[in-house]
Coordinates of C-alpha atoms in Angstrom, one line a residue:
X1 CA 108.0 -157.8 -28.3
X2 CA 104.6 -158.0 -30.5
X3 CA 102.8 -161.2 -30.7
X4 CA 104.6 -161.9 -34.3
X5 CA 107.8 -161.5 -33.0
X6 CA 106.9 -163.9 -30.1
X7 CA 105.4 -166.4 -32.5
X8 CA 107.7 -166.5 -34.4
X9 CA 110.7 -166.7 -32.3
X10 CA 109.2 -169.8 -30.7
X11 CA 108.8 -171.6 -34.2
X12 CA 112.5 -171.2 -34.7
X13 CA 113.6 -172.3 -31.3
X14 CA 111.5 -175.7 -32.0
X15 CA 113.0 -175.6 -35.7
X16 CA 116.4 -174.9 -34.2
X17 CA 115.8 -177.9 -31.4
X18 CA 116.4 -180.1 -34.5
X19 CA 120.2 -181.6 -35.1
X20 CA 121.6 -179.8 -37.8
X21 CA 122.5 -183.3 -39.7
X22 CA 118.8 -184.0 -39.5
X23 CA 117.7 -181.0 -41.6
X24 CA 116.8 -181.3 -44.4
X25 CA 118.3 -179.0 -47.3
X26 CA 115.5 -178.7 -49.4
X27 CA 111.8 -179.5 -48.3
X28 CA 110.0 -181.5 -50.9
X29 CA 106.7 -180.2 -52.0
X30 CA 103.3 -182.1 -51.1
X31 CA 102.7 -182.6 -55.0
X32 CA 106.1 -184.5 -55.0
X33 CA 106.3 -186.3 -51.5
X34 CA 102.6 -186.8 -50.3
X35 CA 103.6 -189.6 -48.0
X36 CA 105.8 -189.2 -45.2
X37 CA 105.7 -192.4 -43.8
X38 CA 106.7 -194.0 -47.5
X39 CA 109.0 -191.4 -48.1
X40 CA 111.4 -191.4 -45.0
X41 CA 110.7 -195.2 -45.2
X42 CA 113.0 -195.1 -48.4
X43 CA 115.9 -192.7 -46.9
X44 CA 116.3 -193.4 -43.6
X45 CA 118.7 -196.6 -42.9
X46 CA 117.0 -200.0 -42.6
X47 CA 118.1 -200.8 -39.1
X48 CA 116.3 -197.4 -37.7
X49 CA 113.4 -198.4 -40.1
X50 CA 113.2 -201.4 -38.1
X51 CA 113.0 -199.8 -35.0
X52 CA 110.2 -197.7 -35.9
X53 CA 108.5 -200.3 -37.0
X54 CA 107.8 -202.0 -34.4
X55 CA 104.8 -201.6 -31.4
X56 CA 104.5 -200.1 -28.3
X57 CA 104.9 -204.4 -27.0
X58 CA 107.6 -204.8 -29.3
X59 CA 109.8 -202.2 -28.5
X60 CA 109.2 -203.1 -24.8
X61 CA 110.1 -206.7 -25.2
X62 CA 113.5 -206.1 -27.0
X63 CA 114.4 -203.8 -24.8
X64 CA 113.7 -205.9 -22.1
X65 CA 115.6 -208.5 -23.4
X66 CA 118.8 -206.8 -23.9
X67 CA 117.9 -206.9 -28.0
X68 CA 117.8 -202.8 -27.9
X69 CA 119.0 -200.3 -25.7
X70 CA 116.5 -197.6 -24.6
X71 CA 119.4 -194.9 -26.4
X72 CA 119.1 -196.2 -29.6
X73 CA 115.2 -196.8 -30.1
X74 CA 114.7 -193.3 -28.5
X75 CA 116.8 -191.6 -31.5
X76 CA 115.4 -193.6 -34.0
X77 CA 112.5 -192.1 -33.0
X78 CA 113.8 -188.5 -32.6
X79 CA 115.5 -189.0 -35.8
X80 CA 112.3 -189.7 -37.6
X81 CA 110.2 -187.0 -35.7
X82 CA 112.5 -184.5 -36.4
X83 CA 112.1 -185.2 -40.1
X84 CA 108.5 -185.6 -40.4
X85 CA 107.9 -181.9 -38.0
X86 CA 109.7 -181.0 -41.5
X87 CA 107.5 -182.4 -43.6
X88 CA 103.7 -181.5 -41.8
X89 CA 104.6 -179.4 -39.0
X90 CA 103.6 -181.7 -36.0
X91 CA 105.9 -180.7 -33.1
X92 CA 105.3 -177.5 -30.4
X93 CA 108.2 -178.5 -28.6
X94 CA 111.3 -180.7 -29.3
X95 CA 113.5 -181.7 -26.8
X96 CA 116.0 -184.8 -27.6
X97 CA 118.7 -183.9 -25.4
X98 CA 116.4 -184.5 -22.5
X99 CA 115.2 -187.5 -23.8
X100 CA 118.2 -188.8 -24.6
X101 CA 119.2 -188.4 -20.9
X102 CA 116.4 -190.3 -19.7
X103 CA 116.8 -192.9 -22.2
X104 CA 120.8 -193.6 -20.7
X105 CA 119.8 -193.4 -16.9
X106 CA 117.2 -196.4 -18.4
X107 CA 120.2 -198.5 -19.9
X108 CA 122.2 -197.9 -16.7
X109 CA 119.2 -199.0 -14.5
X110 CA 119.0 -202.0 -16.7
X111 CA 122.8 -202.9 -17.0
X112 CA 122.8 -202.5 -13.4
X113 CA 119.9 -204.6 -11.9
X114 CA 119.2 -206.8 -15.0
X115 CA 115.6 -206.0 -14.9
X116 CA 113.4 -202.8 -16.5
X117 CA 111.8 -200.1 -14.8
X118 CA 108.0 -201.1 -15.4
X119 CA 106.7 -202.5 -18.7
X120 CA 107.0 -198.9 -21.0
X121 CA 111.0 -198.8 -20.1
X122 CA 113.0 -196.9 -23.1
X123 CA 109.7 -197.1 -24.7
X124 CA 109.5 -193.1 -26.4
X125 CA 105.9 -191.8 -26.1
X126 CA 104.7 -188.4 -27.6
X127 CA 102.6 -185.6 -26.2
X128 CA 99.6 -183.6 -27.2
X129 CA 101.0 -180.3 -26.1
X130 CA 98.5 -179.5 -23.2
X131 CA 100.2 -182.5 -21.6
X132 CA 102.3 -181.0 -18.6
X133 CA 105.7 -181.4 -18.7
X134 CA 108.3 -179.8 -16.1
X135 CA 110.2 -176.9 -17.4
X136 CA 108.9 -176.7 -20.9
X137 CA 105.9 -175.0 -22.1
X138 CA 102.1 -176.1 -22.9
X139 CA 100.6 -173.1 -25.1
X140 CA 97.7 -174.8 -26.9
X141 CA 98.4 -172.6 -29.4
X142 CA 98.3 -169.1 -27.9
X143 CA 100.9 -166.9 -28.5
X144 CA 100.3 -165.2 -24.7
X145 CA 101.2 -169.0 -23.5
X146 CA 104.8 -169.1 -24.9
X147 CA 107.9 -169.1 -22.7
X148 CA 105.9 -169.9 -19.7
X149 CA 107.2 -173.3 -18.9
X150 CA 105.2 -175.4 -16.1
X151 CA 106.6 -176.4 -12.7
X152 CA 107.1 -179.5 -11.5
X153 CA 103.6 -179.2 -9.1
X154 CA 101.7 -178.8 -12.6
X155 CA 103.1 -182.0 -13.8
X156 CA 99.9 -183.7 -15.3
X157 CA 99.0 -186.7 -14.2
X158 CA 99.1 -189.1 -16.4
X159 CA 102.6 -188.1 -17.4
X160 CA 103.9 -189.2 -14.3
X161 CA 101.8 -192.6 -14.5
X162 CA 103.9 -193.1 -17.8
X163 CA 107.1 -192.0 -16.7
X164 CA 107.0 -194.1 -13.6
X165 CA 106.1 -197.3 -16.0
X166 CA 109.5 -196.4 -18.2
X167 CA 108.4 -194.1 -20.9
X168 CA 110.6 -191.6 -22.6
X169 CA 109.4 -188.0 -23.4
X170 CA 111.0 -186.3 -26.1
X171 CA 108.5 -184.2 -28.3
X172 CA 105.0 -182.8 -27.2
X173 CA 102.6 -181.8 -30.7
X174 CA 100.7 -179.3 -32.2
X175 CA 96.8 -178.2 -31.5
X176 CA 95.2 -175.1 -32.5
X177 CA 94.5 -172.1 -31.2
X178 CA 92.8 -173.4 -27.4
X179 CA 92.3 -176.4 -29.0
X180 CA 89.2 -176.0 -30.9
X181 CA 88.8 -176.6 -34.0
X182 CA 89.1 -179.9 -36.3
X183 CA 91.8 -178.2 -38.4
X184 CA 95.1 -177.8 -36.8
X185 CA 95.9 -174.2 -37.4
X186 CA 98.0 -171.2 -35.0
X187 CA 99.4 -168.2 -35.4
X188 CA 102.5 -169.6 -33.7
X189 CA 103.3 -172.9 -36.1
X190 CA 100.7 -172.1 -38.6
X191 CA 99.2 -175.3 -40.1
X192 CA 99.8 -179.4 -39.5
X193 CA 99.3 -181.0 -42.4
X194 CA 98.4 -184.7 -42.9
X195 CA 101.2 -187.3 -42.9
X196 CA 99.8 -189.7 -45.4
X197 CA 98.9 -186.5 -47.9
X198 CA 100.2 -183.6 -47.5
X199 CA 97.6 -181.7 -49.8
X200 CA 95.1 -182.3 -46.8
X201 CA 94.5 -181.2 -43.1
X202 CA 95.6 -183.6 -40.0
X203 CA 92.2 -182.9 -38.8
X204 CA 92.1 -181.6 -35.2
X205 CA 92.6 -181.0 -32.2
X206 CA 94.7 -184.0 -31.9
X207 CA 96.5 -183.0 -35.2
X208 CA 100.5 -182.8 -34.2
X209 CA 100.1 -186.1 -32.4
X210 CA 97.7 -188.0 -35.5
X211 CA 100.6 -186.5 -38.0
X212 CA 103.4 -187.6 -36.1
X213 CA 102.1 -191.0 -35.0
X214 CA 100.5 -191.4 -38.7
X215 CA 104.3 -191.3 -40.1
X216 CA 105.7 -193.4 -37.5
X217 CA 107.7 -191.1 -35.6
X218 CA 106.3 -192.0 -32.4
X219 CA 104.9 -195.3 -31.6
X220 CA 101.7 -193.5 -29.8
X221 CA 100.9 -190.8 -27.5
X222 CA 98.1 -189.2 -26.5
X223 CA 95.6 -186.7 -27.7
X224 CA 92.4 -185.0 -26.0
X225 CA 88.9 -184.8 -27.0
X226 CA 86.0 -182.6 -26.7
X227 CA 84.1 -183.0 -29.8
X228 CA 86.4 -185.7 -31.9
X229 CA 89.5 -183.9 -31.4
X230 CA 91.2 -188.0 -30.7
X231 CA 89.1 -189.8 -33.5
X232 CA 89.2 -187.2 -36.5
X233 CA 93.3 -187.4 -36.7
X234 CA 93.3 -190.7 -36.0
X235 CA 90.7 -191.8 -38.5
X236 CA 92.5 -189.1 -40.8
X237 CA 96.1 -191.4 -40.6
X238 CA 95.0 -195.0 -40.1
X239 CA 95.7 -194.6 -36.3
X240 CA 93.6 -196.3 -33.7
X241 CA 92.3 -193.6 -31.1
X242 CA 90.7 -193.9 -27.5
X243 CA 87.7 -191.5 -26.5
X244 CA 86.7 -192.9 -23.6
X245 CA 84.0 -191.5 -21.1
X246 CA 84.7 -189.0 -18.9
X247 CA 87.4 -189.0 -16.3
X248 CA 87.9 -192.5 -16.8
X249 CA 91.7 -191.5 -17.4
X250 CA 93.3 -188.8 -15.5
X251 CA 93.0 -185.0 -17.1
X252 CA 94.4 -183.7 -13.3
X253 CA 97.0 -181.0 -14.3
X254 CA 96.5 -180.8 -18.4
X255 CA 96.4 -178.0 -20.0
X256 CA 92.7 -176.8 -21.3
X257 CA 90.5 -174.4 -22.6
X258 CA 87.1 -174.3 -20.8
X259 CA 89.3 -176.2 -18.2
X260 CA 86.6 -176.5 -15.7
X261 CA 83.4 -176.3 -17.7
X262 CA 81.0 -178.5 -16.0
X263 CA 78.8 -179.6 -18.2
X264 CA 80.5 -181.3 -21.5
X265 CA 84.1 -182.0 -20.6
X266 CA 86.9 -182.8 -22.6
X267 CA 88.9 -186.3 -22.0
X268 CA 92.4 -188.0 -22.6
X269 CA 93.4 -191.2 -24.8
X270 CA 96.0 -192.9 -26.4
X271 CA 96.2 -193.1 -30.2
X272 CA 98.7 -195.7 -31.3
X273 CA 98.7 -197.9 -34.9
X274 CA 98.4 -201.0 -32.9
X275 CA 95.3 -202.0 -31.3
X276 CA 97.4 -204.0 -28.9
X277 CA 99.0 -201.3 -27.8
X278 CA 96.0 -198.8 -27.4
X279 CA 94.9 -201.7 -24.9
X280 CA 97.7 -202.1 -22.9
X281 CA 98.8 -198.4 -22.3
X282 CA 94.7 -198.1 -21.4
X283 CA 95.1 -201.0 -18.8
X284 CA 98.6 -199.8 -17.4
X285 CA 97.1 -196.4 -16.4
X286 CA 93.7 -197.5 -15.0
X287 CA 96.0 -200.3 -13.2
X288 CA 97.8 -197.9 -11.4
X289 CA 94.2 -196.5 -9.6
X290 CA 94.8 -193.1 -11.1
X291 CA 91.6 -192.0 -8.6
X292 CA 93.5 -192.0 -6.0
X293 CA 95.4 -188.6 -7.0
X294 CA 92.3 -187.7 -8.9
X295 CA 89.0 -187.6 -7.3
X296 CA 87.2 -187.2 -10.4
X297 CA 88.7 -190.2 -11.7
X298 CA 86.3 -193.1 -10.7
X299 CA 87.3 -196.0 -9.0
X300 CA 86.4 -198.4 -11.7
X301 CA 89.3 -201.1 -12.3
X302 CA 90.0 -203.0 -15.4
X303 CA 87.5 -205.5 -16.6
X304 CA 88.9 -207.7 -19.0
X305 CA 86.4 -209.1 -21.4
X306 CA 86.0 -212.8 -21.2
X307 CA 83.7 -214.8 -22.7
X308 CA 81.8 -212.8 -24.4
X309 CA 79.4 -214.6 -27.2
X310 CA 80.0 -215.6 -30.1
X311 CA 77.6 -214.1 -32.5
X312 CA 77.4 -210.3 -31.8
X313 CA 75.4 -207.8 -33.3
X314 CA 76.6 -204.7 -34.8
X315 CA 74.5 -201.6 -36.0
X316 CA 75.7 -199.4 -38.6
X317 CA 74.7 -195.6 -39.5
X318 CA 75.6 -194.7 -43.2
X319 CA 75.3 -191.3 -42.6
X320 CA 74.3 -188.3 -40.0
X321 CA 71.3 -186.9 -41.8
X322 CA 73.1 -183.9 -43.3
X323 CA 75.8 -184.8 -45.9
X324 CA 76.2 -188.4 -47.5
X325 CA 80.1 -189.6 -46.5
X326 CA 82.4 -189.9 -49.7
X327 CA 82.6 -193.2 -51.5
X328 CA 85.8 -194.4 -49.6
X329 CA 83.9 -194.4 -46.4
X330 CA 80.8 -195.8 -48.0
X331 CA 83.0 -198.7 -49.4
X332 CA 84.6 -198.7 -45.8
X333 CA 81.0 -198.8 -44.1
X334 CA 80.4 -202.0 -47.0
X335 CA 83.4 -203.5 -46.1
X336 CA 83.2 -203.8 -42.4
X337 CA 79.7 -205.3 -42.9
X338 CA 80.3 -207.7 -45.3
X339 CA 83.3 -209.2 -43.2
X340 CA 81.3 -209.0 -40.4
X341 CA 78.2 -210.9 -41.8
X342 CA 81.1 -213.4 -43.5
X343 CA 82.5 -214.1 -39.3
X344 CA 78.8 -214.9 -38.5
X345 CA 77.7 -211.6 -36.6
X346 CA 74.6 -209.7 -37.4
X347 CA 74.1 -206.2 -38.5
X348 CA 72.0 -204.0 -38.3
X349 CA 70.5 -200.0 -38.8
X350 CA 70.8 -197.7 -36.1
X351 CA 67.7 -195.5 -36.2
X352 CA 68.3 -193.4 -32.6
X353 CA 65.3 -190.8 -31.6
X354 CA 67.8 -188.8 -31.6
X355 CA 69.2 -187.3 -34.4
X356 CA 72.8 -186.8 -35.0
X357 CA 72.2 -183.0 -36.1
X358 CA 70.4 -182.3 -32.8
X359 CA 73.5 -183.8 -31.1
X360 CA 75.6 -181.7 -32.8
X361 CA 73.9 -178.5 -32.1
X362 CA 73.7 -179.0 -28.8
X363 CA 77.3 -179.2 -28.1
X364 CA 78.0 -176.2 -30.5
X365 CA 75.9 -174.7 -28.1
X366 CA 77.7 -175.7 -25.0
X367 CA 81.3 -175.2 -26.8
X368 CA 79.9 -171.3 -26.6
X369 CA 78.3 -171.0 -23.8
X370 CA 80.2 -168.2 -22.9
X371 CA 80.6 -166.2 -26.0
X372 CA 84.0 -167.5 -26.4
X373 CA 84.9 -165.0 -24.2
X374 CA 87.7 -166.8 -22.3
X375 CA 89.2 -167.1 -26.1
X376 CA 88.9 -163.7 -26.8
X377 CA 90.5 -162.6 -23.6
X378 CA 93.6 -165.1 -23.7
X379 CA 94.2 -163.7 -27.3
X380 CA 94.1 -160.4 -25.7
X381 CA 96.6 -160.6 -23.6
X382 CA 99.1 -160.6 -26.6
X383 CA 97.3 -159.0 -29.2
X384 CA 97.0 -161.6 -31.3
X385 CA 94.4 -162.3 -33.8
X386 CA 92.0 -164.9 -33.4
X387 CA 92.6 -167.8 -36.0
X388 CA 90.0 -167.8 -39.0
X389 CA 89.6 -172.0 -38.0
X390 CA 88.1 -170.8 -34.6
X391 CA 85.7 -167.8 -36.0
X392 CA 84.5 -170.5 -37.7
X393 CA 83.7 -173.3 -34.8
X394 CA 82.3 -170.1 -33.0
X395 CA 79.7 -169.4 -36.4
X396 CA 80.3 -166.9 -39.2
X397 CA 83.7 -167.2 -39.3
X398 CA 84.2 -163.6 -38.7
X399 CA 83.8 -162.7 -35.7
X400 CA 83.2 -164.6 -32.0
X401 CA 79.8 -163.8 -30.5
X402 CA 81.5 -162.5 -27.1
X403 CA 78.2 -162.5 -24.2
X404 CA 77.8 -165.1 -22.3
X405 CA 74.8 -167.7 -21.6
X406 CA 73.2 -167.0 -18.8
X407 CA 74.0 -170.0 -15.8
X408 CA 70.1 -171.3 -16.0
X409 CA 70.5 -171.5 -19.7
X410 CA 73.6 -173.6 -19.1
X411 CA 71.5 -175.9 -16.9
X412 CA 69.2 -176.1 -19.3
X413 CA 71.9 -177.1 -22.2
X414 CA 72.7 -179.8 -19.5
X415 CA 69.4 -180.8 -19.0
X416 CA 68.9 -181.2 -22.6
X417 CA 71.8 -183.4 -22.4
X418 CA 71.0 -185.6 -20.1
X419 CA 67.4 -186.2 -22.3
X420 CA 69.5 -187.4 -25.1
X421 CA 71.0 -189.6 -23.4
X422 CA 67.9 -190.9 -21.8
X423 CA 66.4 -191.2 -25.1
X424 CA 69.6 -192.6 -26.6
X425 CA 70.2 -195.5 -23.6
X426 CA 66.3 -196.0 -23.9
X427 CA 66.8 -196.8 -27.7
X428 CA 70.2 -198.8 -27.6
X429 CA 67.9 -201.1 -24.8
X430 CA 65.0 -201.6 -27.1
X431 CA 67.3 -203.0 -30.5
X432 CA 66.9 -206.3 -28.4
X433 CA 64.1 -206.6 -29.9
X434 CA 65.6 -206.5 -33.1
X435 CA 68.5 -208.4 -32.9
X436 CA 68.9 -212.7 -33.6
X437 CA 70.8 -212.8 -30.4
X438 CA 68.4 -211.2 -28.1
X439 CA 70.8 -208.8 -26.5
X440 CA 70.6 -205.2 -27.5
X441 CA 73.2 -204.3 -30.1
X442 CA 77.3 -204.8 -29.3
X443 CA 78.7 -201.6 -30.9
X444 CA 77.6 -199.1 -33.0
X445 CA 80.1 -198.6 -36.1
X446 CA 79.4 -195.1 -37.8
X447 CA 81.9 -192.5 -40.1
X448 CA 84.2 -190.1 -38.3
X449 CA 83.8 -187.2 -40.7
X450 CA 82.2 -186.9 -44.1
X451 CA 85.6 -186.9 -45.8
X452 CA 89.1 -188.7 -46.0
X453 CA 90.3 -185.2 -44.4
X454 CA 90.2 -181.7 -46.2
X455 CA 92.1 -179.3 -47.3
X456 CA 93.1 -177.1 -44.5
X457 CA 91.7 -174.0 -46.2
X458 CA 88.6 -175.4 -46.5
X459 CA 87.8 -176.3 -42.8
X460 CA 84.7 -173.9 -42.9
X461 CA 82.7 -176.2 -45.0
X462 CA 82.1 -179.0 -42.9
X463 CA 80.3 -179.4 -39.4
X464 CA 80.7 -183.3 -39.0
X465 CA 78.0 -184.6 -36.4
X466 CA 79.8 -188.3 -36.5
X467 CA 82.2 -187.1 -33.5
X468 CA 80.4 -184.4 -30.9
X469 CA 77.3 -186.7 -31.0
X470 CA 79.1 -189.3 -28.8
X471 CA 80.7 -187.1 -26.6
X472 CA 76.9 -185.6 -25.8
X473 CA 76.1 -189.0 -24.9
X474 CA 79.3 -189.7 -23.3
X475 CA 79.8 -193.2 -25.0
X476 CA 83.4 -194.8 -26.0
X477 CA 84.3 -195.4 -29.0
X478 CA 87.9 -196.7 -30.8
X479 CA 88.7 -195.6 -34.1
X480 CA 89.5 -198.3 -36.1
X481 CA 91.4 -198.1 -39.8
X482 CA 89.7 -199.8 -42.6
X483 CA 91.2 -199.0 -45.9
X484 CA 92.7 -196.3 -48.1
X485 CA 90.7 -194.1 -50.5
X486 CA 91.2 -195.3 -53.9
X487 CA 90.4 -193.6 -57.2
X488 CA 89.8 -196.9 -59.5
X489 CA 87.5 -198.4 -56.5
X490 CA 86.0 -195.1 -54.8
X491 CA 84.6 -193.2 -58.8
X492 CA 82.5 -190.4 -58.0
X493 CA 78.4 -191.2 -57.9
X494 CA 77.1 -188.8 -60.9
X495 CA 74.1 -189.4 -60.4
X496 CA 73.2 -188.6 -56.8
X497 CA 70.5 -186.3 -56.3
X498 CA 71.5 -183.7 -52.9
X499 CA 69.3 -183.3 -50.3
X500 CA 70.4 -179.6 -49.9
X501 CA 72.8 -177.1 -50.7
X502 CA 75.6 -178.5 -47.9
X503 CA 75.1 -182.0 -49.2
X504 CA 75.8 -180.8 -52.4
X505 CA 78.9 -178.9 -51.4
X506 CA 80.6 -181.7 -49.9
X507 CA 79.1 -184.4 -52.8
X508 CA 80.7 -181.5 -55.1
X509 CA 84.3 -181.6 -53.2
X510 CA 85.1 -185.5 -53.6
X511 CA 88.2 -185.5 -55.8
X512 CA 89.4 -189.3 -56.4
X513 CA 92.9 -188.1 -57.4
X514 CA 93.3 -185.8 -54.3
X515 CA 91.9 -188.4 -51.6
X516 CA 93.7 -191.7 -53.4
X517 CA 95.7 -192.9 -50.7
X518 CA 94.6 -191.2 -47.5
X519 CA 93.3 -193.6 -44.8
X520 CA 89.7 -193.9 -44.1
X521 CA 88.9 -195.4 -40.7
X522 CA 85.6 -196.0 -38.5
X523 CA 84.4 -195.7 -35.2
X524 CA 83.3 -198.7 -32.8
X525 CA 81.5 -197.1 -30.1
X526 CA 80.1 -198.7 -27.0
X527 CA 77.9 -197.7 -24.3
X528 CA 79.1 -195.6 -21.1
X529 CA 82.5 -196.7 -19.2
X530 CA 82.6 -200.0 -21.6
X531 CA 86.1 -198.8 -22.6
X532 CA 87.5 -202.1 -22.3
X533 CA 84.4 -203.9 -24.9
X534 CA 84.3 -200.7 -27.1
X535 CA 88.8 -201.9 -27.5
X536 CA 87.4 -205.6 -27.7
X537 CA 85.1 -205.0 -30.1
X538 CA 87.4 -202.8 -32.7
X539 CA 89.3 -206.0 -32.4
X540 CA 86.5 -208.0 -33.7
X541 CA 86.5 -205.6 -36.6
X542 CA 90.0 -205.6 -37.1
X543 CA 90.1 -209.6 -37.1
X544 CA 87.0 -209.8 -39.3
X545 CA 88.6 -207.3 -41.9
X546 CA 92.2 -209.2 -41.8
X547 CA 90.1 -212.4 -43.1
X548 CA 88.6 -210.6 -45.7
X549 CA 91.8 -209.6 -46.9

C-alpha cells in the first residue's frame, strides 16, 4: 500500500470507530458552528450535559456514592467525544467498546464490595496519543507508525498508575507529525482545529487532547511538552495545563521523538478545566512513588503548601521582546494585575538577564541538533512527505537541514543552558530586593503565545518565545484561563508604532471579529520542582480573578 492509502485507511477506521447514531448527517461549517462546547451543549440531552459537566472530583464522588454508574458517565463522554472528533478532528484512536467494558467490570466491582477501586473509579480520562496503550497504536502522527499496536511491556507508565487508581480509557488524541510543531497538522488526520473557534488552530503538540478537553468531551487527560506543546492548547481553550520540570511525572514507556535526547527533554501533564482537578490527578501520581519503576523519576513526594504568606509578590512580563501580544492578552495581563493589587499582593516587572529571544534560540537549536534527521528517516520509511508545519519548526519551511551537530557542539548547547539558568536563578534571587515582602518574587505570570490561537495555515508566522523559554530553564508553570477575546473590549491599537517587520506582521493579523470569543489564558510559573506552589499559586490567581468578577 502507498503512504496515502495507509493514511487514509487509518482515518476511516477511527471515523468508522464512531456509532453510527452518533454521526452526524451533515457537518456544520466553522462560519456557522464556531463553538463546540455551546453547540453540542444545545443538542445533546440535559441529563448527559450534566454529566459532562461536572469535574474530575465530581464525577468521582457520585460515582462513589452510587449517584452514577461508571457505564453511564463513560458514554456520556464517548458520546460527546465522538461528536466533537466531528467537529475539530481531535481523536487518533477511538475505542468505546473497550471502554465500555472496563466501565461495567467497575460497576460490578462496586455492586459487589460496596466500595471503588481507588479515587479515579469510572472516572473517563483521555490520552495524548504517544501515551502507550496495550493493543492499539501510538503513531505521533507518522504514517510508518500506523497498525503497529504496542504490547503490553510498552504499556507507559503512568497509564497504569491511572488505571490502577480507577480511570477509564476510551480515546487517545491527535499531535502532529513527531510532535513538533505548535499547529496540530498530519498527513494521516490532517488538521485539529480549535474547539471554541473553529476558524483557528488548537495550537500544538497537545492539540487533540486541548480540543477535546476544551469542548468537554473528556474531563482531562494528559498532554506532553517540549517547548509549550501542554500550555499553548491549553491556554488556546481555557484549559488549565501542567508543565512541570523534568521527570517529575513518569515519561517511562511513552511514545517520543528525540526519545532519549539528553539535553532538553520533553515532560508529561494533566490538562483539565478544573484547577482542582489538575491538583489532585498531580498528587495521586507522585503519591504512588512513580521512581520506584522509573529511575529518572526523583524521589521527591508531595509537599502540600501550608502556610504560605499572605501578601505575595507577583512579576509580570508584557511581552518577549519581539512581538507585542494582542489586546486580549494585554487586557488579560491588566486584569490579573489589577485583581491581584485589589487581594493585597504586589506586582512587579520581570527584567531577566536573559532575554526571552536568546531562550528561544537556544532551544530551536537543540530541537535540531541533529538535522532533523531522525524525522526525515521515520518519514522515509513510508514515503511520506514531511508536513509543511515541521519544515517550518526546522527553518525555511522548505526543506529540513538534514547534518547533524557535532556531540561537543551539543555539550556546548547544554552548557549554554545551564548559564541561563544560572543567570536566570541568580536574577529571580536578587528581586528580593525589590519586593515589600522581602522574599524574592512568588511566580512569574507571562503570555503563552502572542495570539488567541491562529489560523492553522498561518503557523509559519509566529515563533512564540513565552513557552520554550521555561522549558530552557526548566521551571513549572500552570496555565491559567483569564478571559475571552472580545471585539467591543479588545479594539485594535491604530496607533502603535512596530518595532520591526515581525511585530508588524503579527500587530497587522489581530482581527477582533475572528478572535471574539476564543479563550485567552496565562501562565503562572514557579521556580524548579515547585510544582505543587506553581498549582497553588494559579489558585491565587484564579481566586483573585473570581472576586473581580
Amino acid at each position: 500500500m502507498t503512504w496515502e492509502e495507509i493514511a487514509k485507511a487509518k482515518k476511516a477506521s477511527v471515523d468508522d470507530a464512531i456509532p453510527s447514531e452518533w454521526r452526524l448527517e451533515k457537518n456544520p461549517t466553522a462560519n456557522k458552528v464556531r463553538n463546540v462546547g455551546e453547540y453540542l451543549d444545545e443538542t445533546l440531552p440535559a441529563r448527559e450535559n450534566s454529566i459532562t459537566s461536572c469535574t474530575v472530583t465530581e464525577l468521582a464522588g457520585k460515582i462513589s456514592r452510587g449517584e452514577l454508574s461508571a457505564i453511564e458517565v463513560t458514554k456520556a463522554f464517548c458520546h460527546r467525544a465522538a461528536l466533537t472528533h466531528q467537529l475539530t478532528t481531535c481523536c487518533s484512536e477511538i475505542f468505546f467498546e473497550r471502554a465500555y467494558k472496563k466501565a461495567e467490570e467497575l460497576d460490578e466491582y462496586f455492586k459487589k464490595n460496596g466500595k471503588t477501586v481507588g479515587p479515579l473509579h469510572g472516572v473517563p480520562i483521555s490520552l495524548k496519543d504517544q501515551v502507550n496503550l496495550e493493543g492499539i497504536d501510538s503513531a505521533i502522527g507518522y504514517v510508518s507508525l500506523v497498525n503497529k499496536p504496542k504490547n503490553k511491556d510498552e504499556v507507559s507508565n503512568i497509564a497504569k498508575i491511572l488505571e490502577n487508581a480507577g480511570a477509564v480509557f476510551y480515546v487517545k488524541t491527535t499531535t502532529p507529525m513527531a510532535m513538533m510543531s505548535g499547529c496540530t497538522s498530519s498527513n494521516i488526520y490532517g488538521y485539529t482545529y480549535n474547539s471554541y473557534n473553529r476558524l483557528l488552530s488548537s495550537g500544538g503538540s497537545s492539540g487533540g487532547e486541548g480540543a477535546l478537553i476544551g469542548a468537554r468531551g473528556s474531563p482531562l487527560g494528559f498532554g506532553t511538552d517540549i517547548g509549550g506543546s501542554i500550555r499553548e492548547p491549553s491556554c488556546f481553550h481555557g484549559l488549565y495545563g501542567l508543565r512541570g520540570c523534568s521527570n517529575r511525572l513518569p515519561y517511562c514507556n511513552v511514545t517520543n521523538s528525540f526519545a532519549h535526547a539528553p539535553v532538553l527533554a520533553s515532560v508529561i501533564g494533566p490538562m483539565a478545566w478544573d484547577l482542582d482537578d489538575l491538583k489532585l490527578v498531580t498528587k495521586l501520581i507522585i503519591d504512588s512513588e512513580p521512581w520506584m519503576d522509573d529511575p529518572k523519576v526523583p524521589p521527591i513526594p508531595w509537599r502540600e503548601v501550608t502556610d504560605y504568606p499572605k501578601k505575595l509578590c507577583f512579576a509580570f512580563v508584557s511581552d518577549d521582546g519581539a512581538a507585542r501580544p494582542h489586546p486580549p492578552i494585554e487586557r488579560a495581563l491588566q486584569m490579573c494585575k489589577d485583581a491581584l493589587v485589589a487581594q493585597g499582593h504586589e506586582v512587579i516587572d520581570w527584567e531577566p538577564p536573559v532575554s526571552f529571544i536568546e531562550c528561544r534560540d537556544l532551544g530551536a537549536s537543540i530541537y535540531g541538533a541533529d538535522g532533523y534527521k531522525e524525522i526525515a528517516d521515520e518519514c522515509a520509511k513510508s514515503g511520506e512527505p514531511i508536513v509543511r508545519e515541521v519544515m517550518v519548526l526546522a527553518g525555511n519551511g522548505t526543506d529540513l537541514p538534514i547534518g547533524c551537530s557535532h556531540v561537543h557542539e551539543h555539550w556546548e548547547q547544554n552548557k549554554l543552558r545551564y548559564e541561563y539558568q544560572q543567570k536566570v536563578d541568580k536574577y529571580w534571587k536578587s528581586t528580593a530586593q525589590q519586593t515589600s515582602t522581602g522574599r524574592p518574587v512568588d511566580a512569574i505570570i507571562t503570555p503563552l503565545w502572542e495570539t488567541c490561537s491562529f489560523k492553522c495555515e498561518d503557523i509559519d508566522m509566529f515563533s512564540s518565545a513565552y513557552s520554550s523559554t521555561f522549558n530552557i530553564l526548566d521551571y513549572a508553570a500552570v496555565t491559567t484561563p483569564v478571559t475571552t477575546a472580545d471585539k467591543t473590549l479588545d479594539s485594535k491599537d491604530e496607533t502603535y508604532t512596530p518595532i520591526s517587520d515581525h511585530d508588524r506582521a503579527i500587530h497587522e493579523y489581530y482581527d477582533p471579529e475572528l478572535f471574539h470569543g476564543t479563550p485567552v489564558g496565562l501562565q503562572v510559573v514557579t521556580p524548579r520542582y515547585e510544582e505543587e506552589r506553581a498549582i497553588y499559586l494559579s489558585g491565587k490567581l484564579r481566586d483573585a480573578l473570581s472576586e473581580r468578577r
